[in-house]
Coordinates of C-alpha atoms in Angstrom, one line a residue:
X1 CA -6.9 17.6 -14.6
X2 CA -3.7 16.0 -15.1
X3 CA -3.7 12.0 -16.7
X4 CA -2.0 9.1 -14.7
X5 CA 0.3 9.0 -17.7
X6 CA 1.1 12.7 -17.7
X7 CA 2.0 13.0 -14.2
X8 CA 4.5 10.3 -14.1
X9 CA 5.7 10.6 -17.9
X10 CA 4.5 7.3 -18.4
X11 CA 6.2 4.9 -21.1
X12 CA 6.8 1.0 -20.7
X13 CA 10.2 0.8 -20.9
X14 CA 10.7 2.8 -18.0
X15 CA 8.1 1.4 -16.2
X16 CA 10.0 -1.9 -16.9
X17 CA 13.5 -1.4 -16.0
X18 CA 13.0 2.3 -13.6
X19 CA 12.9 1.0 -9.6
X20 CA 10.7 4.1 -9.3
X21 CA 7.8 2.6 -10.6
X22 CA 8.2 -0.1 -8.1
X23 CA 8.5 2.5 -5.8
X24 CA 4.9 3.6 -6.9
X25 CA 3.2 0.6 -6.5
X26 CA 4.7 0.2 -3.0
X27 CA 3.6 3.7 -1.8
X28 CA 0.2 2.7 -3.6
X29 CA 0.5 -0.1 -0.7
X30 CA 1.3 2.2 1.7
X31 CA -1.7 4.5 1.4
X32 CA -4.3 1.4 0.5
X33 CA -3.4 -1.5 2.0
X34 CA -5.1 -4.1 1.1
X35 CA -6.3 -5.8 4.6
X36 CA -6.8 -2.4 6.9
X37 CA -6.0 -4.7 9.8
X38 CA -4.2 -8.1 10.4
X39 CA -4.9 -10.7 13.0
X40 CA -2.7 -12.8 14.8
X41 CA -1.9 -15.1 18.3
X42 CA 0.7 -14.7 19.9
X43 CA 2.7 -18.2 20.1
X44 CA 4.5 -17.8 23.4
X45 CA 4.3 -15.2 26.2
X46 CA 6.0 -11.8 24.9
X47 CA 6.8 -9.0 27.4
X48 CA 6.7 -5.5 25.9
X49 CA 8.9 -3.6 27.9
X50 CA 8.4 0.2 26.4
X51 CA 4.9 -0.5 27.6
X52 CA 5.4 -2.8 30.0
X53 CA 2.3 -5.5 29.1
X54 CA 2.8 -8.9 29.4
X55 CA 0.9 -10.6 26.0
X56 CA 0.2 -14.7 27.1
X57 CA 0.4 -17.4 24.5
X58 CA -2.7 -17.4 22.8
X59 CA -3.5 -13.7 22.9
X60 CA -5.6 -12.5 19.9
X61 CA -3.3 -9.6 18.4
X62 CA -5.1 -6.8 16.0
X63 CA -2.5 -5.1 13.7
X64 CA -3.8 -1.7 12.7
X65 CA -2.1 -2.2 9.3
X66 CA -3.7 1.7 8.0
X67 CA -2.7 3.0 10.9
X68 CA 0.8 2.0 11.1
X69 CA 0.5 2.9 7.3
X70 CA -0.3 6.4 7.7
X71 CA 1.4 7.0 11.1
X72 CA 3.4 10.7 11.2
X73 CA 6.1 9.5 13.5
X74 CA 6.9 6.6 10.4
X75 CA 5.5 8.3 7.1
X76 CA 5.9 12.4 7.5
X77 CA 3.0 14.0 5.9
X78 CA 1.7 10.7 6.1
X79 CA -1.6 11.6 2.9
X80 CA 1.0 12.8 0.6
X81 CA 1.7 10.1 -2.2
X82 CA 5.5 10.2 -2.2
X83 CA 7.0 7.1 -3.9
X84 CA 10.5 8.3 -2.8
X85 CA 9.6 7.4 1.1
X86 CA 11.0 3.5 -0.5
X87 CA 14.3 4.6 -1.6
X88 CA 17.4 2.6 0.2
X89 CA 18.2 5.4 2.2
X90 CA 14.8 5.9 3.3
X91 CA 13.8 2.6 3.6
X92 CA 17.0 1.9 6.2
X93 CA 15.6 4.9 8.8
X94 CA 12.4 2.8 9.0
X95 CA 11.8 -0.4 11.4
X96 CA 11.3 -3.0 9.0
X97 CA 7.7 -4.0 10.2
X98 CA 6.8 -0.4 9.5
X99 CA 5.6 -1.6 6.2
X100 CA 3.1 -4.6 5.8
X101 CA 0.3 -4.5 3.2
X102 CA 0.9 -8.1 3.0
X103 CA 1.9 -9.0 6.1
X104 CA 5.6 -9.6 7.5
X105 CA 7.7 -12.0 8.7
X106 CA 6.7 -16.1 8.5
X107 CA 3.1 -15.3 8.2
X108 CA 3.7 -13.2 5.6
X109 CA 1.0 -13.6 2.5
X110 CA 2.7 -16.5 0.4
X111 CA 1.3 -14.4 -2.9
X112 CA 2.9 -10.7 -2.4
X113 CA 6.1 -11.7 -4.2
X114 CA 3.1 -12.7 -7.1
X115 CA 1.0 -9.9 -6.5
X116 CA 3.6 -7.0 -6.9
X117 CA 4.9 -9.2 -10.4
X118 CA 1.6 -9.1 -11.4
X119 CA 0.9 -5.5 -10.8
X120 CA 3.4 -4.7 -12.3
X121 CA 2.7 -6.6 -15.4
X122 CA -0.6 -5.7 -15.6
X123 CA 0.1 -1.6 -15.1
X124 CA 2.4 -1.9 -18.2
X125 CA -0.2 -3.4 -20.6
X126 CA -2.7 -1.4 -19.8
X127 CA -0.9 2.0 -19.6
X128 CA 0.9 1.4 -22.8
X129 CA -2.6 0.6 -24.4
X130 CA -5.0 3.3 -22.6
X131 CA -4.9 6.8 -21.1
X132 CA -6.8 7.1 -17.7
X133 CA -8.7 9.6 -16.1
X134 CA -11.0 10.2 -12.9
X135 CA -14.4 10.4 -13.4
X136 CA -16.4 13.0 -11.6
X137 CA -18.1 10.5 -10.1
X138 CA -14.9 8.7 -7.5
X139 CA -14.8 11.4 -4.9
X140 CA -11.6 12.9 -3.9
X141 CA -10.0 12.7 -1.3
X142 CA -11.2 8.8 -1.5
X143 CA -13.9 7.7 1.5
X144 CA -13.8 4.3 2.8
X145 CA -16.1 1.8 3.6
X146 CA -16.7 1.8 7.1
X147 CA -18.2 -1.5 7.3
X148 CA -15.8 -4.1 4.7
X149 CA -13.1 -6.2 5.6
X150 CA -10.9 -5.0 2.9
X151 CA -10.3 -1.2 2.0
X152 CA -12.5 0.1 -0.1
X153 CA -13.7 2.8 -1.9
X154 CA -17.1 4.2 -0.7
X155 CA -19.3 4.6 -4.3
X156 CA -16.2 2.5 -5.7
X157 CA -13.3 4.6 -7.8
X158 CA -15.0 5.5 -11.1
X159 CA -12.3 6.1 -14.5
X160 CA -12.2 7.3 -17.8
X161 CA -10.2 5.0 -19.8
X162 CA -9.4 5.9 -23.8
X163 CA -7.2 4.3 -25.8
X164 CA -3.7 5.3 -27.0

């Protein structure tokens, strides 16, 4: 079994300065968004046109946030971890609400900006300090809670950690 580190060649200073690791964390996103679903009302009347529904003001919205997430039409291949799908190029093919672990728009979460800063922060101390592995234990592919409000791992995600 390959390492975390191995894999991606992992050292801090490219982690750092490389937009590919940011590219990571945002496919990491991608495939676990936080909140599988995000509600919203609808602040005026909106007709949808393709479909042709009229939404009143004050119509309770469900975003299927996974869904959109791990949609074919939007993300080919869709369970494949590809940080490349967040390059410029691809990026500029997609609608921008396409992508929302956080939310979009005004009612976007006022802590994402924080939270991938953090992340990112946080992935270079600990990977320049330990070496990770899966324990047997975290099943792969990973099975969700049916029954949470936020995704997560059924038997939670188990890891061998060792230092450097």
């Amino acid at each position: 079994m390959r390492t975390f580190n191995e894999s991606l060649h992992f050292n801090v200073e490219r982690f750092s300065s490389n937009i590919f690791y940011f590219f990571f964390i945002l496919e990491t996103l991608r495939k676990y968004p936080p909140l599988p679903l995000l509600n919203r009302i609808c602040t005026k009347d909106v007709y949808l046109p393709i479909v042709n529904v009229h939404l009143p003001k004050g119509t309770a919205i469900t975003i299927p946030v996974y869904g959109l997430h791990h949609d074919p039409l939007i993300y080919p291949d869709p369970e494949k971890f590809d940080p490349e799908r967040f390059n410029t190029d691809a990026v500029k093919k997609r609608h921008p609400y396409a992508y929302m672990p956080f939310g979009e728009g005004p009612r976007i979460c006022i802590g994402a900006r924080f939270g991938y800063v953090q992340t990112k922060v946080g992935l270079v101390n600990l990977l320049s300090k330990y070496k990770f592995d899966l324990d047997p234990r975290t099943h792969v592919p990973i099975v969700f809670k049916e029954s949470s409000g936020v995704l997560a791992a059924k038997g939670g995600v188990h890891l061998i950690i060792k230092p450097r």
